């Protein structure tokens, strides 16, 4: 897997060029960045292009339900200490988008690749990664997603024969179940706030016991592995027991956990934790997430939360009451069309915040908040909500397409 | 009902709480409290015995393997059957609905015995998964407004002679039998394929369960403004031409 072991074939080169041309046409036509269409054209010309492109790189794959885009950015930043990096930094995380991203990095030594959970096993087979980072697995888009445990099962099968070093979260039983088929695992105690997808043992179906931060199955003995890396407050503990301070511009416990995992991945490539963690400070807003923007003379912090686990992590990082909170939920294709997940989110955590509700499905959210016995106001637009909100920074939490709507409106 | 406090039992949140159906427990509890009732909510994990003294029992939807595990543990426990024998009210959704029947097809493709509390038998559908908004008319003897919900299942549920269809669909698949039926009920046990969760979109169902448990004909009104707005919007969205 060393760099430049084998030059690209003429056909593969042609595929890369054709893919770039298609991407340029797509951009010119105003269809976004063009990265996915470019990748699709390239893959059609040369089906094993992804594998061919990857032979020139030391590849890291990153997958999870939440935090994979941010973690991909953190790892990429850390590895730049060791050499040039190519990455699908904009989150195009299916095979076509990944191919397109890799095709853009002919001088790179490292490929840091975010992969959609459903495609991880296949992409891992194609690109023979040197490391795979697995953060968490939880319910997401239930109207069309595979069952969460089935995803873990597919990861488990896909990783069984992999030569990659798997860097996995010891605190998520589904991730542990998936990763423990791999012969080379580095466990990171990265924490798990959302536990409601892991009360049933993924191995035998027994009821999971979860005293404190520990977990084990009372039936079959499946249990939390001893971790060599850990997140501890504002520090990362390395395998030698040294504590390294985390410097992040990104807020919240979940991002500190992502930094801990990223430091463990960087160490696989010889980048020491201190260097890796210092470099992570560079990462600011990721595709607009966590960005603070000025809108109508107010500061709005934009927070993306796509599923119950994401909402829970977001509640833990917002400013305390009386900071106003704007909530926006849509149920378009990319969000999943079923809104019942709102009932798995503990909105009572928002008690004391003035709440403003917008989005296509504001009425679903209104009923949810009414049943939680919270005070809230339903508004027709972000403009109206911001006008109504009492002074101070506004925390704006939105799911996927609602977040895009919000960014467009507030000019981010 | 004992001690002037309603006992609301939520069955197996560790296995059957995947599709937001715990919202049903939240809505029933909220609407009981709004009427000044005390509520004791008991969440029963699948390694705990099911209490037999509850007033209302709720069971939600879940994935295929947890559904089998839940059926095995409920059969072994026997508490829910005893509670129904004592006159308890049961409301079940999707996977939970199938478990209350005589049998269903489990994740291994085998026929799995249910609890036999509803006269229904469920099999796996041949066609595509039923996913989307549903609009249906609830059995008129229950006196409820139209049913709105979201379905997401592959099951086909056939009703026997002692189960009545809970509703007749105008839009959506419901029981998946092609005869337009949705859900089933007898005197005290109800089943539906509707998520949403169903009580959030149909709070009158929560009130029906409360009336049955309290043995009263009417409840004081509560502010249904947001529920009504949501119902209107979902019914309009379901009936709007694509
Ligand atoms: Zn076990």
XYZ file of C-alpha atoms and ligand atoms in Angstrom:
655
model
C 0.000 0.000 0.000
C 2.965 2.340 -0.448
C 2.592 5.352 -2.691
C 2.977 5.010 -6.462
C 3.475 1.259 -6.484
C 1.625 0.965 -9.775
C 0.790 3.681 -12.298
C -2.821 4.201 -13.384
C -3.694 2.400 -16.610
C -4.528 4.484 -19.667
C -8.170 3.470 -19.251
C -8.203 4.538 -15.622
C -6.597 7.866 -16.560
C -9.264 8.366 -19.214
C -11.926 7.545 -16.633
C -10.529 10.151 -14.250
C -10.446 12.776 -17.027
C -13.975 11.943 -18.174
C -15.161 12.124 -14.595
C -13.601 15.545 -14.099
C -15.186 16.802 -17.359
C -18.601 15.573 -16.249
C -18.137 17.247 -12.887
C -17.237 20.524 -14.599
C -20.351 20.319 -16.805
C -22.482 19.564 -13.771
C -21.042 22.549 -11.890
C -21.573 24.826 -14.882
C -25.193 23.679 -15.049
C -25.618 24.739 -11.440
C -26.036 21.249 -10.034
C -23.869 21.611 -6.955
C -20.233 20.646 -6.627
C -20.443 17.983 -9.325
C -18.485 15.508 -7.236
C -21.072 12.747 -7.353
C -21.887 12.924 -11.066
C -18.150 13.050 -11.847
C -17.634 9.922 -9.804
C -20.541 8.127 -11.478
C -19.197 8.798 -14.957
C -15.718 7.700 -13.888
C -16.993 4.504 -12.266
C -18.938 3.575 -15.399
C -15.804 3.804 -17.560
C -13.615 1.904 -15.135
C -15.527 -0.171 -12.577
C -12.498 -0.901 -10.405
C -11.334 2.714 -10.543
C -11.904 3.200 -6.819
C -9.531 0.331 -6.050
C -6.990 1.586 -8.610
C -7.013 5.120 -7.244
C -6.596 3.837 -3.705
C -3.513 1.713 -4.435
C -1.500 4.933 -4.452
C -2.672 5.957 -1.008
C -2.635 4.970 2.624
C -6.373 5.037 3.170
C -8.399 5.671 6.340
C -12.133 4.980 6.216
C -14.463 6.690 8.691
C -18.006 5.464 9.318
C -20.739 5.995 11.904
C -24.318 7.183 12.212
C -23.171 10.546 13.624
C -19.942 12.540 13.452
C -18.322 10.952 10.420
C -17.969 14.169 8.398
C -16.383 16.024 11.319
C -14.104 13.132 12.235
C -12.977 12.813 8.615
C -11.946 16.467 8.760
C -10.140 16.017 12.089
C -8.188 12.969 10.878
C -7.318 14.666 7.585
C -5.994 17.672 9.469
C -3.937 15.472 11.799
C -2.421 13.408 8.967
C -1.358 16.509 7.058
C 1.441 16.607 9.627
C 2.831 13.533 7.847
C 2.070 14.281 4.196
C -0.479 15.492 1.639
C -4.047 14.275 2.144
C -6.968 13.776 -0.201
C -10.417 13.574 1.373
C -14.118 13.716 0.548
C -14.389 16.662 2.881
C -17.851 17.713 1.638
C -19.489 14.533 2.779
C -20.140 12.826 -0.608
C -19.793 9.454 1.100
C -21.082 6.808 -1.333
C -18.821 5.055 -3.863
C -19.281 7.600 -6.666
C -18.515 10.572 -4.419
C -15.538 8.782 -2.911
C -14.152 7.960 -6.366
C -14.515 11.562 -7.403
C -12.706 12.792 -4.281
C -9.806 10.378 -4.721
C -9.475 11.271 -8.405
C -8.796 14.845 -7.346
C -5.735 13.967 -5.257
C -3.030 12.530 -7.487
C -0.209 13.936 -5.341
C -1.626 12.781 -2.036
C -0.056 10.224 0.239
C -3.083 9.693 2.472
C -6.732 9.239 1.628
C -9.136 10.057 4.472
C -12.542 8.894 3.377
C -15.943 9.234 4.989
C -18.142 6.244 4.067
C -21.901 5.878 4.404
C -22.656 3.073 6.914
C -24.378 0.926 4.297
C -21.366 1.002 1.949
C -18.573 0.489 4.461
C -18.032 -3.238 3.882
C -17.914 -2.852 0.084
C -15.628 0.176 0.082
C -13.337 -1.518 2.624
C -13.040 -4.495 0.240
C -12.249 -2.229 -2.726
C -9.698 0.156 -1.269
C -7.910 -2.085 1.272
C -7.650 0.668 3.887
C -4.824 0.818 6.386
C -7.185 1.994 9.123
C -10.948 2.112 9.698
C -12.492 4.378 12.327
C -15.902 3.304 13.693
C -17.608 5.827 15.967
C -21.202 4.791 16.715
C -24.354 3.150 15.330
C -27.913 4.221 16.136
C -31.390 4.525 14.642
C -31.610 6.862 11.660
C -34.212 7.345 8.881
C -36.293 4.333 9.856
C -38.602 4.522 6.849
C -35.831 3.247 4.585
C -32.652 2.519 6.539
C -31.568 -0.998 7.273
C -32.070 -2.155 10.830
C -29.299 -0.924 13.096
C -28.210 -4.365 14.218
C -28.244 -5.604 10.608
C -25.809 -2.792 9.772
C -23.559 -3.914 12.606
C -23.799 -7.466 11.266
C -22.761 -6.312 7.787
C -19.818 -4.380 9.247
C -18.852 -7.469 11.203
C -18.851 -9.679 8.111
C -17.020 -7.076 6.034
C -14.295 -6.535 8.633
C -13.653 -10.212 9.343
C -11.078 -10.566 6.581
C -9.730 -7.017 6.615
C -6.050 -6.286 7.157
C -6.929 -2.787 8.360
C -6.320 -1.561 11.882
C -9.824 -0.898 13.197
C -10.082 2.022 15.636
C -13.424 1.545 17.350
C -15.537 2.968 20.170
C -15.473 0.578 23.135
C -18.502 2.321 24.659
C -20.942 1.426 21.860
C -21.946 -2.256 22.090
C -23.051 -2.387 18.434
C -19.708 -0.968 17.270
C -17.849 -3.430 19.499
C -19.901 -6.289 18.101
C -19.102 -5.147 14.554
C -15.387 -4.534 15.161
C -14.574 -7.602 17.208
C -14.489 -9.819 14.106
C -11.372 -7.936 13.060
C -7.955 -9.266 14.102
C -6.487 -5.771 14.702
C -8.605 -3.487 16.867
C -7.592 -0.437 18.866
C -10.355 0.377 21.354
C -11.122 3.970 22.252
C -13.314 4.817 25.249
C -15.109 7.574 23.386
C -18.354 7.479 25.371
C -21.976 7.005 24.336
C -24.719 9.394 25.365
C -27.555 7.700 23.411
C -28.054 4.147 24.703
C -31.500 3.195 23.453
C -30.292 1.100 20.516
C -28.082 -1.076 22.667
C -30.157 -2.558 25.478
C -30.333 -5.881 23.671
C -27.114 -7.889 23.303
C -26.097 -7.848 19.620
C -24.532 -11.270 20.066
C -27.219 -13.319 21.848
C -30.222 -11.009 22.383
C -29.828 -11.013 26.176
C -30.587 -7.886 28.174
C -27.550 -5.616 28.481
C -26.470 -4.561 31.965
C -25.065 -1.038 32.062
C -23.658 -0.091 35.479
C -22.026 3.340 35.199
C -19.919 3.556 32.051
C -19.471 -0.217 31.876
C -21.655 -2.636 29.950
C -21.969 -6.391 29.606
C -24.448 -9.062 28.609
C -25.611 -11.128 31.564
C -26.396 -14.092 29.287
C -23.396 -14.697 27.027
C -20.549 -12.724 28.579
C -20.182 -10.287 25.670
C -18.692 -7.249 27.380
C -16.990 -3.906 27.018
C -13.364 -4.398 25.949
C -10.532 -2.657 27.784
C -9.718 0.535 25.903
C -6.168 1.698 25.220
C -7.238 5.255 24.354
C -9.875 7.309 26.162
C -11.644 10.609 26.213
C -11.396 12.048 29.721
C -13.086 15.407 30.078
C -11.059 17.880 28.014
C -8.175 15.441 27.501
C -7.238 12.413 25.460
C -5.522 9.613 27.366
C -3.043 7.696 25.202
C -1.989 4.048 25.717
C 0.923 5.160 27.924
C -1.453 6.968 30.260
C -0.391 10.454 29.187
C -3.156 13.049 29.050
C -3.134 15.413 26.057
C -5.307 18.538 26.044
C -7.936 18.822 23.318
C -7.981 22.134 21.432
C -11.094 22.388 19.320
C -13.093 25.237 17.886
C -15.954 22.742 17.522
C -18.191 22.524 20.597
C -19.477 19.604 22.612
C -18.631 16.246 24.096
C -19.295 14.382 20.854
C -16.620 16.389 19.043
C -14.124 15.775 21.844
C -14.888 12.071 21.395
C -14.282 12.458 17.656
C -10.943 14.113 18.466
C -9.945 11.205 20.728
C -10.692 8.682 17.985
C -8.875 10.866 15.458
C -5.789 11.025 17.677
C -5.768 7.219 17.923
C -6.030 6.966 14.114
C -3.237 9.514 13.633
C -0.983 7.462 15.932
C -1.432 4.461 13.606
C 0.342 6.589 10.983
C 3.068 7.753 13.345
C 1.633 11.185 14.140
C 1.992 11.767 17.913
C -1.163 12.767 19.831
C 0.158 16.173 20.782
C 0.825 17.069 17.131
C -2.459 15.582 15.960
C -4.553 17.348 18.597
C -2.886 20.716 18.018
C -3.598 20.480 14.300
C -7.283 19.755 14.939
C -7.722 23.342 16.141
C -7.689 24.284 12.424
C -11.063 22.653 11.871
C -13.806 25.252 12.086
C -17.350 24.874 10.883
C -17.861 21.686 8.863
C -20.221 22.377 5.938
C -21.795 25.176 7.971
C -22.318 23.074 11.107
C -21.500 24.877 14.370
C -21.076 28.112 12.438
C -22.254 31.321 14.118
C -23.792 33.747 11.627
C -25.213 37.239 11.881
C -28.844 37.488 10.845
C -31.089 40.486 11.425
C -28.585 41.848 13.919
C -28.582 38.612 15.943
C -26.031 35.815 16.379
C -27.374 32.445 15.298
C -25.377 29.284 15.975
C -26.262 26.628 13.393
C -26.435 23.081 14.749
C -27.269 19.996 12.684
C -29.058 17.098 14.417
C -30.406 14.344 12.190
C -31.562 11.622 14.563
C -32.288 11.034 18.283
C -28.621 10.425 19.182
C -27.603 13.624 17.365
C -30.290 15.708 19.114
C -29.219 14.379 22.491
C -25.563 15.324 21.888
C -26.653 18.744 20.647
C -28.733 19.473 23.772
C -25.617 18.903 25.863
C -23.603 21.602 24.072
C -26.027 24.529 23.809
C -25.787 27.521 26.114
C -27.962 27.262 29.254
C -31.345 29.001 29.659
C -32.510 31.654 29.028
C -30.707 31.315 25.666
C -33.436 31.085 23.014
C -33.528 27.896 20.949
C -34.910 27.635 17.425
C -35.974 24.148 16.295
C -36.587 23.233 12.667
C -37.675 19.845 11.305
C -38.440 18.702 7.765
C -39.338 15.234 6.480
C -38.223 15.366 2.861
C -36.517 12.431 1.138
C -33.047 13.093 2.550
C -34.436 13.402 6.086
C -36.585 10.288 6.049
C -40.327 10.886 5.640
C -41.301 9.477 9.043
C -41.210 11.966 11.931
C -41.936 9.509 14.750
C -38.289 9.696 15.878
C -39.176 13.065 17.449
C -40.734 11.035 20.266
C -37.417 9.336 21.022
C -35.827 12.729 21.719
C -36.076 13.931 25.315
C -37.183 17.515 24.699
C -37.700 18.114 28.414
C -33.955 18.832 28.357
C -34.948 22.179 26.790
C -37.067 23.289 29.759
C -36.365 26.918 30.618
C -35.264 27.907 27.104
C -37.621 30.092 25.071
C -38.461 27.760 22.151
C -39.328 28.690 18.564
C -40.516 26.078 16.102
C -40.298 26.254 12.298
C -39.889 23.872 9.356
C -42.158 21.736 7.162
C -43.117 19.557 10.131
C -43.480 22.234 12.776
C -46.859 20.848 13.823
C -45.408 17.399 14.615
C -42.840 19.180 16.759
C -45.534 21.378 18.357
C -47.493 18.318 19.531
C -44.264 16.737 20.775
C -43.420 19.841 22.836
C -47.012 20.207 24.081
C -46.933 16.640 25.408
C -43.567 17.397 27.048
C -45.365 20.288 28.800
C -42.971 22.917 27.387
C -43.673 26.522 26.401
C -43.045 27.183 22.735
C -44.068 29.391 19.863
C -44.732 28.157 16.319
C -43.488 30.543 13.616
C -43.829 30.683 9.851
C -40.219 31.524 9.124
C -36.783 31.924 10.652
C -37.257 35.686 10.200
C -40.361 35.683 12.378
C -38.748 33.431 14.979
C -35.683 35.671 15.246
C -37.913 38.768 15.592
C -39.837 37.102 18.437
C -36.828 35.733 20.267
C -35.632 37.477 23.423
C -32.119 38.972 23.370
C -28.966 36.890 23.225
C -27.410 34.387 20.915
C -29.903 31.984 19.358
C -29.117 28.276 19.190
C -30.679 26.956 15.955
C -31.034 23.157 15.790
C -32.281 21.610 12.551
C -32.391 18.249 10.808
C -30.828 17.685 7.399
C -32.857 19.589 4.784
C -34.125 22.031 7.412
C -30.476 22.835 8.091
C -29.852 23.502 4.381
C -32.950 25.750 4.287
C -31.693 27.612 7.325
C -28.220 28.143 5.856
C -29.703 29.470 2.633
C -31.948 31.910 4.449
C -29.362 33.283 6.859
C -26.761 33.619 4.139
C -24.238 31.062 5.294
C -57.692 1.607 38.940
C -56.230 1.617 42.421
C -55.491 4.448 44.873
C -56.863 7.010 42.430
C -53.700 6.574 40.358
C -53.677 5.132 36.842
C -51.084 2.402 36.298
C -49.674 2.706 32.800
C -47.376 -0.142 31.768
C -44.954 0.199 28.838
C -43.878 -3.256 27.723
C -40.241 -3.962 26.850
C -38.734 -0.610 25.850
C -35.402 -2.446 25.461
C -36.822 -4.465 22.538
C -39.933 -2.730 21.193
C -39.205 0.992 21.204
C -37.685 1.542 17.789
C -40.292 3.598 15.957
C -41.159 6.361 18.392
C -44.146 4.467 19.800
C -43.148 5.410 23.345
C -44.910 8.613 22.319
C -48.152 6.708 22.939
C -47.201 6.304 26.601
C -46.275 9.994 26.805
C -49.600 11.085 25.280
C -51.730 8.819 27.497
C -49.835 9.989 30.577
C -50.101 13.665 29.627
C -53.823 13.504 28.881
C -54.513 11.639 32.120
C -52.596 14.237 34.132
C -54.410 17.061 32.348
C -57.627 15.519 33.743
C -56.164 15.607 37.246
C -55.421 11.898 37.427
C -52.290 10.606 39.081
C -50.286 8.327 36.804
C -47.772 5.664 37.720
C -45.827 4.758 34.623
C -44.056 1.408 34.770
C -41.472 0.642 32.063
C -40.902 -3.125 32.069
C -37.631 -4.381 30.631
C -37.647 -7.817 29.053
C -35.707 -9.326 31.964
C -38.338 -8.138 34.445
C -41.744 -9.676 35.229
C -44.758 -7.980 33.658
C -46.929 -6.629 36.482
C -50.462 -7.991 36.429
C -52.146 -5.072 38.179
C -51.786 -2.425 35.436
C -54.752 -0.507 34.035
C -53.398 0.209 30.534
C -50.606 -1.719 28.769
C -48.830 -0.359 25.702
C -46.582 -2.287 23.301
C -44.716 -0.677 20.423
C -43.064 -1.643 17.172
C -39.597 -3.076 16.770
C -37.248 -4.841 14.426
C -37.610 -8.502 13.499
C -35.194 -10.114 15.923
C -36.280 -8.113 18.982
C -39.879 -9.013 18.050
C -39.076 -12.730 18.338
C -37.228 -12.207 21.620
C -40.143 -10.191 23.007
C -42.649 -12.904 22.051
C -40.508 -15.612 23.703
C -40.169 -13.619 26.917
C -43.836 -12.553 27.083
C -44.992 -16.143 26.553
C -42.653 -17.378 29.276
C -43.676 -14.569 31.666
C -47.435 -14.910 31.314
C -48.091 -11.625 33.142
C -49.723 -9.820 30.237
C -52.183 -12.681 29.662
C -53.096 -12.620 33.359
C -53.539 -8.839 33.255
C -55.932 -9.160 30.310
C -57.780 -11.862 32.251
C -58.178 -9.267 35.009
C -59.731 -6.830 32.512
C -56.716 -4.649 31.667
C -56.722 -2.543 28.500
C -53.950 -3.282 25.938
C -52.975 -1.159 22.968
C -50.335 -2.541 20.597
C -48.547 -1.291 17.494
C -46.985 -3.116 14.528
C -44.583 -5.773 15.878
C -46.428 -5.606 19.198
C -49.779 -6.088 17.401
C -48.455 -9.220 15.691
C -47.197 -10.616 19.016
C -50.694 -10.297 20.533
C -52.114 -12.548 17.800
C -51.986 -16.359 17.542
C -48.790 -16.364 15.497
C -46.508 -14.378 13.209
C -43.452 -15.063 11.036
C -40.208 -14.335 12.858
C -36.787 -13.094 11.683
C -35.721 -16.682 10.958
C -38.669 -17.126 8.593
C -40.424 -19.471 11.031
C -43.922 -19.358 12.495
C -43.632 -17.929 15.993
C -46.478 -18.358 18.501
C -47.942 -15.129 19.874
C -50.008 -14.589 23.005
C -53.404 -15.275 21.456
C -54.944 -12.167 23.013
C -56.252 -11.026 19.611
C -57.851 -13.376 17.102
C -55.371 -12.600 14.306
C -52.586 -14.401 12.434
C -49.751 -12.524 10.713
C -47.543 -13.597 7.836
C -44.791 -11.879 5.866
C -46.046 -9.998 2.793
C -44.750 -10.962 -0.657
C -44.743 -7.473 -2.119
C -42.943 -4.283 -1.247
C -42.779 -2.974 2.285
C -45.802 -0.795 3.183
C -44.335 2.632 3.939
C -46.218 5.914 4.062
C -49.141 7.930 5.354
C -52.446 6.216 6.037
C -55.980 7.588 6.343
C -58.754 5.328 7.623
C -62.206 5.339 9.212
C -62.299 3.802 12.678
C -65.061 1.286 13.515
C -68.114 3.511 14.136
C -69.022 1.818 17.412
C -65.842 3.340 18.912
C -67.078 6.843 18.072
C -63.712 8.238 16.978
C -62.745 10.643 14.188
C -60.728 9.382 11.178
C -57.437 7.627 11.852
C -54.239 9.189 10.536
C -50.905 7.435 10.842
C -47.647 6.364 9.259
C -47.099 2.721 8.367
C -43.772 0.959 7.894
C -44.098 -2.835 7.816
C -44.061 -5.927 5.664
C -46.676 -7.818 7.642
C -50.026 -9.139 6.449
C -52.505 -9.735 9.267
C -55.616 -11.889 8.836
C -58.492 -11.442 11.258
C -60.402 -14.337 12.809
C -64.093 -14.231 13.754
C -63.687 -12.699 17.225
C -61.476 -9.793 16.095
C -63.080 -6.734 14.511
C -61.144 -4.486 12.129
C -60.063 -1.367 14.016
C -60.497 0.757 10.881
C -61.194 0.726 7.117
C -58.513 2.388 5.027
C -59.135 5.185 2.578
C -55.404 5.481 1.840
C -52.615 3.058 2.704
C -52.284 -0.693 3.235
C -53.153 -1.307 6.895
C -53.423 -5.053 7.508
C -52.060 -5.659 4.021
C -54.794 -8.189 3.211
C -56.173 -6.134 0.338
C -59.624 -5.934 1.941
C -59.072 -2.432 3.329
C -58.939 -3.400 6.977
C -56.511 -1.785 9.408
C -55.712 -3.167 12.838
C -57.994 -5.249 15.045
C -59.728 -5.098 18.402
C -61.957 -6.974 20.805
C -63.425 -5.745 24.087
C -60.171 -4.693 25.739
C -57.294 -5.444 23.361
C -56.358 -3.233 20.398
C -53.782 -3.570 17.623
C -52.762 -1.296 14.770
C -49.978 -0.895 12.223
C -50.061 2.881 12.681
C -46.968 4.697 13.913
C -46.656 8.453 14.032
C -46.866 7.746 16.976
C -50.563 7.000 16.538
C -51.753 8.746 19.736
C -49.958 11.975 18.780
C -52.010 12.073 15.598
C -55.152 10.593 17.181
C -55.340 11.724 20.816
C -58.959 10.506 20.951
C -57.562 6.959 21.023
C -55.681 7.824 24.211
C -58.930 9.195 25.644
C -60.775 6.006 24.614
C -58.263 3.892 26.557
C -58.610 6.186 29.573
C -62.419 5.967 29.442
C -62.288 2.159 29.218
C -59.796 1.953 32.095
C -61.781 4.393 34.268
C -65.126 2.951 33.170
C -66.561 6.380 32.370
C -68.388 7.681 29.298
C -66.786 11.088 29.077
C -63.669 13.010 30.118
C -63.219 16.733 30.723
C -62.005 18.452 27.545
C -58.370 19.476 27.124
C -56.714 21.926 24.731
C -56.398 19.949 21.490
C -55.316 22.897 19.328
C -51.949 21.472 18.224
C -53.230 17.944 17.787
C -56.070 19.253 15.611
C -53.695 21.360 13.518
C -51.421 18.366 13.009
C -54.359 16.106 12.096
C -55.672 18.570 9.539
C -52.244 18.930 7.986
C -51.518 15.191 7.794
C -54.963 14.341 6.417
C -54.627 17.090 3.806
C -51.132 15.894 2.893
C -52.291 12.283 2.548
C -55.228 13.169 0.302
C -53.421 15.756 -1.830
C -52.807 14.485 -5.374
C -49.075 13.879 -5.967
Zn -25.219 -11.730 24.965
